[in-house]
Amino acid sequence: MRKLSYALLAALAASALAVPVTAAALPTDVTAGQCVAGGGVIVISAVGDGSQGYTKRCMGGVHDGQTVL
């Protein structure tokens, strides 16, 4: 019976360790509302001199560093 308990405990530990890997594989794009709701602010930066477009990133909070759609 003890071997079954240790095997069950090991399986639970392995599944708990796999959760961050799954979360890391999710897309990193968030909406502006998700960024603000997560405690972040949206930072808009020009690419080059601005003629090449802009980037929008969520800074701070839960979605720190993620691209804002």
mmCIF file of N, CA and C in Angstrom:
data_model
loop_
_atom_site.group_PDB
_atom_site.id
_atom_site.type_symbol
_atom_site.label_atom_id
_atom_site.label_comp_id
_atom_site.label_asym_id
_atom_site.label_seq_id
_atom_site.Cartn_x
_atom_site.Cartn_y
_atom_site.Cartn_z
ATOM 1 N N MET A 1 0.813 -1.190 0.000
ATOM 2 C CA MET A 1 0.000 0.000 0.000
ATOM 3 C C MET A 1 0.861 1.259 0.000
ATOM 4 N N ARG A 2 2.009 1.216 0.673
ATOM 5 C CA ARG A 2 2.875 2.384 0.721
ATOM 6 C C ARG A 2 3.414 2.744 -0.660
ATOM 7 N N LYS A 3 3.736 1.748 -1.468
ATOM 8 C CA LYS A 3 4.267 2.035 -2.792
ATOM 9 C C LYS A 3 3.237 2.773 -3.642
ATOM 10 N N LEU A 4 1.989 2.412 -3.494
ATOM 11 C CA LEU A 4 0.937 3.099 -4.221
ATOM 12 C C LEU A 4 0.826 4.547 -3.762
ATOM 13 N N SER A 5 0.947 4.806 -2.475
ATOM 14 C CA SER A 5 0.869 6.164 -1.955
ATOM 15 C C SER A 5 2.024 7.023 -2.468
ATOM 16 N N TYR A 6 3.232 6.449 -2.484
ATOM 17 C CA TYR A 6 4.382 7.193 -2.994
ATOM 18 C C TYR A 6 4.253 7.448 -4.491
ATOM 19 N N ALA A 7 3.728 6.485 -5.214
ATOM 20 C CA ALA A 7 3.532 6.661 -6.653
ATOM 21 C C ALA A 7 2.499 7.751 -6.915
ATOM 22 N N LEU A 8 1.437 7.760 -6.121
ATOM 23 C CA LEU A 8 0.412 8.794 -6.276
ATOM 24 C C LEU A 8 0.979 10.166 -5.954
ATOM 25 N N LEU A 9 1.752 10.256 -4.895
ATOM 26 C CA LEU A 9 2.381 11.519 -4.513
ATOM 27 C C LEU A 9 3.341 12.002 -5.594
ATOM 28 N N ALA A 10 4.113 11.098 -6.161
ATOM 29 C CA ALA A 10 5.044 11.462 -7.230
ATOM 30 C C ALA A 10 4.294 11.940 -8.473
ATOM 31 N N ALA A 11 3.182 11.297 -8.792
ATOM 32 C CA ALA A 11 2.390 11.712 -9.949
ATOM 33 C C ALA A 11 1.787 13.097 -9.739
ATOM 34 N N LEU A 12 1.314 13.359 -8.540
ATOM 35 C CA LEU A 12 0.770 14.688 -8.243
ATOM 36 C C LEU A 12 1.844 15.761 -8.303
ATOM 37 N N ALA A 13 3.019 15.452 -7.791
ATOM 38 C CA ALA A 13 4.121 16.418 -7.839
ATOM 39 C C ALA A 13 4.531 16.694 -9.275
ATOM 40 N N ALA A 14 4.584 15.672 -10.100
ATOM 41 C CA ALA A 14 4.964 15.857 -11.506
ATOM 42 C C ALA A 14 3.932 16.700 -12.242
ATOM 43 N N SER A 15 2.646 16.493 -11.957
ATOM 44 C CA SER A 15 1.628 17.294 -12.638
ATOM 45 C C SER A 15 1.661 18.743 -12.162
ATOM 46 N N ALA A 16 1.986 18.976 -10.894
ATOM 47 C CA ALA A 16 2.088 20.343 -10.382
ATOM 48 C C ALA A 16 3.269 21.070 -11.009
ATOM 49 N N LEU A 17 4.347 20.359 -11.262
ATOM 50 C CA LEU A 17 5.516 20.982 -11.889
ATOM 51 C C LEU A 17 5.286 21.254 -13.361
ATOM 52 N N ALA A 18 4.389 20.519 -13.990
ATOM 53 C CA ALA A 18 4.116 20.704 -15.416
ATOM 54 C C ALA A 18 3.236 21.918 -15.677
ATOM 55 N N VAL A 19 2.537 22.442 -14.688
ATOM 56 C CA VAL A 19 1.631 23.581 -14.881
ATOM 57 C C VAL A 19 2.363 24.824 -15.368
ATOM 58 N N PRO A 20 3.503 25.236 -14.788
ATOM 59 C CA PRO A 20 4.177 26.422 -15.315
ATOM 60 C C PRO A 20 4.642 26.262 -16.756
ATOM 61 N N VAL A 21 5.019 25.060 -17.161
ATOM 62 C CA VAL A 21 5.436 24.831 -18.539
ATOM 63 C C VAL A 21 4.262 25.059 -19.473
ATOM 64 N N THR A 22 3.091 24.590 -19.101
ATOM 65 C CA THR A 22 1.896 24.795 -19.914
ATOM 66 C C THR A 22 1.545 26.274 -19.970
ATOM 67 N N ALA A 23 1.625 26.960 -18.845
ATOM 68 C CA ALA A 23 1.305 28.384 -18.815
ATOM 69 C C ALA A 23 2.294 29.179 -19.654
ATOM 70 N N ALA A 24 3.547 28.786 -19.680
ATOM 71 C CA ALA A 24 4.551 29.505 -20.450
ATOM 72 C C ALA A 24 4.326 29.341 -21.949
ATOM 73 N N ALA A 25 3.648 28.275 -22.349
ATOM 74 C CA ALA A 25 3.422 28.022 -23.764
ATOM 75 C C ALA A 25 2.235 28.811 -24.316
ATOM 76 N N LEU A 26 1.477 29.462 -23.451
ATOM 77 C CA LEU A 26 0.332 30.239 -23.901
ATOM 78 C C LEU A 26 0.783 31.494 -24.636
ATOM 79 N N PRO A 27 -0.047 32.022 -25.536
ATOM 80 C CA PRO A 27 0.321 33.262 -26.234
ATOM 81 C C PRO A 27 0.557 34.394 -25.243
ATOM 82 N N THR A 28 1.460 35.301 -25.586
ATOM 83 C CA THR A 28 1.808 36.378 -24.672
ATOM 84 C C THR A 28 1.081 37.676 -24.987
ATOM 85 N N ASP A 29 0.178 37.664 -25.954
ATOM 86 C CA ASP A 29 -0.567 38.875 -26.279
ATOM 87 C C ASP A 29 -1.751 39.026 -25.338
ATOM 88 N N VAL A 30 -1.955 40.231 -24.823
ATOM 89 C CA VAL A 30 -3.080 40.528 -23.952
ATOM 90 C C VAL A 30 -3.822 41.733 -24.505
ATOM 91 N N THR A 31 -5.060 41.888 -24.092
ATOM 92 C CA THR A 31 -5.809 43.078 -24.495
ATOM 93 C C THR A 31 -5.453 44.220 -23.553
ATOM 94 N N ALA A 32 -5.803 45.417 -23.948
ATOM 95 C CA ALA A 32 -5.540 46.579 -23.100
ATOM 96 C C ALA A 32 -6.292 46.452 -21.783
ATOM 97 N N GLY A 33 -7.513 45.948 -21.835
ATOM 98 C CA GLY A 33 -8.307 45.769 -20.622
ATOM 99 C C GLY A 33 -7.673 44.765 -19.666
ATOM 100 N N GLN A 34 -7.121 43.656 -20.210
ATOM 101 C CA GLN A 34 -6.451 42.666 -19.370
ATOM 102 C C GLN A 34 -5.212 43.251 -18.717
ATOM 103 N N CYS A 35 -4.485 44.068 -19.453
ATOM 104 C CA CYS A 35 -3.275 44.701 -18.924
ATOM 105 C C CYS A 35 -3.617 45.591 -17.733
ATOM 106 N N VAL A 36 -4.591 46.468 -17.921
ATOM 107 C CA VAL A 36 -4.966 47.406 -16.870
ATOM 108 C C VAL A 36 -5.595 46.666 -15.687
ATOM 109 N N ALA A 37 -6.443 45.671 -15.968
ATOM 110 C CA ALA A 37 -7.080 44.904 -14.895
ATOM 111 C C ALA A 37 -6.047 44.125 -14.084
ATOM 112 N N GLY A 38 -4.939 43.739 -14.715
ATOM 113 C CA GLY A 38 -3.881 43.016 -14.022
ATOM 114 C C GLY A 38 -2.923 43.919 -13.272
ATOM 115 N N GLY A 39 -3.178 45.213 -13.249
ATOM 116 C CA GLY A 39 -2.346 46.145 -12.501
ATOM 117 C C GLY A 39 -1.242 46.785 -13.313
ATOM 118 N N GLY A 40 -1.248 46.614 -14.618
ATOM 119 C CA GLY A 40 -0.201 47.189 -15.466
ATOM 120 C C GLY A 40 -0.640 48.472 -16.142
ATOM 121 N N VAL A 41 0.298 49.080 -16.841
ATOM 122 C CA VAL A 41 0.022 50.253 -17.665
ATOM 123 C C VAL A 41 0.516 49.954 -19.067
ATOM 124 N N ILE A 42 -0.070 50.590 -20.058
ATOM 125 C CA ILE A 42 0.308 50.365 -21.448
ATOM 126 C C ILE A 42 1.340 51.405 -21.846
ATOM 127 N N VAL A 43 2.490 50.937 -22.341
ATOM 128 C CA VAL A 43 3.553 51.822 -22.799
ATOM 129 C C VAL A 43 3.632 51.703 -24.314
ATOM 130 N N ILE A 44 3.456 52.834 -25.005
ATOM 131 C CA ILE A 44 3.517 52.874 -26.466
ATOM 132 C C ILE A 44 4.860 53.475 -26.861
ATOM 133 N N SER A 45 5.616 52.731 -27.678
ATOM 134 C CA SER A 45 6.946 53.184 -28.103
ATOM 135 C C SER A 45 7.026 53.205 -29.619
ATOM 136 N N ALA A 46 7.690 54.226 -30.163
ATOM 137 C CA ALA A 46 7.899 54.318 -31.599
ATOM 138 C C ALA A 46 9.003 53.353 -32.012
ATOM 139 N N VAL A 47 8.831 52.722 -33.174
ATOM 140 C CA VAL A 47 9.859 51.866 -33.745
ATOM 141 C C VAL A 47 10.693 52.744 -34.671
ATOM 142 N N GLY A 48 11.972 52.852 -34.372
ATOM 143 C CA GLY A 48 12.833 53.734 -35.162
ATOM 144 C C GLY A 48 12.438 55.185 -34.938
ATOM 145 N N ASP A 49 12.198 55.908 -36.043
ATOM 146 C CA ASP A 49 11.812 57.316 -35.926
ATOM 147 C C ASP A 49 10.288 57.496 -35.901
ATOM 148 N N GLY A 50 9.559 56.408 -35.814
ATOM 149 C CA GLY A 50 8.105 56.469 -35.763
ATOM 150 C C GLY A 50 7.444 56.168 -37.088
ATOM 151 N N SER A 51 8.195 56.267 -38.181
ATOM 152 C CA SER A 51 7.610 55.998 -39.490
ATOM 153 C C SER A 51 7.415 54.492 -39.717
ATOM 154 N N GLN A 52 8.064 53.668 -38.896
ATOM 155 C CA GLN A 52 7.962 52.217 -39.054
ATOM 156 C C GLN A 52 6.892 51.618 -38.153
ATOM 157 N N GLY A 53 6.197 52.444 -37.400
ATOM 158 C CA GLY A 53 5.107 51.966 -36.556
ATOM 159 C C GLY A 53 5.398 52.124 -35.079
ATOM 160 N N TYR A 54 4.567 51.494 -34.289
ATOM 161 C CA TYR A 54 4.648 51.602 -32.838
ATOM 162 C C TYR A 54 4.490 50.223 -32.208
ATOM 163 N N THR A 55 5.029 50.075 -31.025
ATOM 164 C CA THR A 55 4.817 48.867 -30.240
ATOM 165 C C THR A 55 4.058 49.248 -28.978
ATOM 166 N N LYS A 56 3.198 48.347 -28.525
ATOM 167 C CA LYS A 56 2.449 48.560 -27.286
ATOM 168 C C LYS A 56 2.751 47.394 -26.362
ATOM 169 N N ARG A 57 3.262 47.695 -25.179
ATOM 170 C CA ARG A 57 3.625 46.675 -24.204
ATOM 171 C C ARG A 57 2.933 46.967 -22.882
ATOM 172 N N CYS A 58 2.606 45.899 -22.160
ATOM 173 C CA CYS A 58 2.051 46.018 -20.815
ATOM 174 C C CYS A 58 3.223 46.004 -19.843
ATOM 175 N N MET A 59 3.331 47.017 -19.026
ATOM 176 C CA MET A 59 4.434 47.110 -18.070
ATOM 177 C C MET A 59 3.877 47.086 -16.653
ATOM 178 N N GLY A 60 4.384 46.165 -15.854
ATOM 179 C CA GLY A 60 3.936 46.004 -14.481
ATOM 180 C C GLY A 60 2.739 45.089 -14.392
ATOM 181 N N GLY A 61 2.400 44.717 -13.199
ATOM 182 C CA GLY A 61 1.239 43.869 -12.975
ATOM 183 C C GLY A 61 1.448 42.436 -13.416
ATOM 184 N N VAL A 62 0.354 41.750 -13.621
ATOM 185 C CA VAL A 62 0.366 40.334 -13.958
ATOM 186 C C VAL A 62 0.941 40.079 -15.350
ATOM 187 N N HIS A 63 0.704 40.962 -16.285
ATOM 188 C CA HIS A 63 1.081 40.755 -17.685
ATOM 189 C C HIS A 63 2.333 41.541 -18.069
ATOM 190 N N ASP A 64 3.262 41.727 -17.168
ATOM 191 C CA ASP A 64 4.444 42.541 -17.397
ATOM 192 C C ASP A 64 5.234 42.069 -18.613
ATOM 193 N N GLY A 65 5.500 42.994 -19.520
ATOM 194 C CA GLY A 65 6.322 42.716 -20.693
ATOM 195 C C GLY A 65 5.590 42.106 -21.872
ATOM 196 N N GLN A 66 4.304 41.837 -21.743
ATOM 197 C CA GLN A 66 3.567 41.207 -22.833
ATOM 198 C C GLN A 66 3.059 42.253 -23.825
ATOM 199 N N THR A 67 2.916 41.829 -25.070
ATOM 200 C CA THR A 67 2.420 42.703 -26.139
ATOM 201 C C THR A 67 0.935 42.953 -25.947
ATOM 202 N N VAL A 68 0.523 44.204 -26.123
ATOM 203 C CA VAL A 68 -0.884 44.579 -26.002
ATOM 204 C C VAL A 68 -1.470 44.643 -27.407
ATOM 205 N N LEU A 69 -2.591 43.953 -27.583
ATOM 206 C CA LEU A 69 -3.266 43.959 -28.890
ATOM 207 C C LEU A 69 -4.057 45.228 -29.082
#
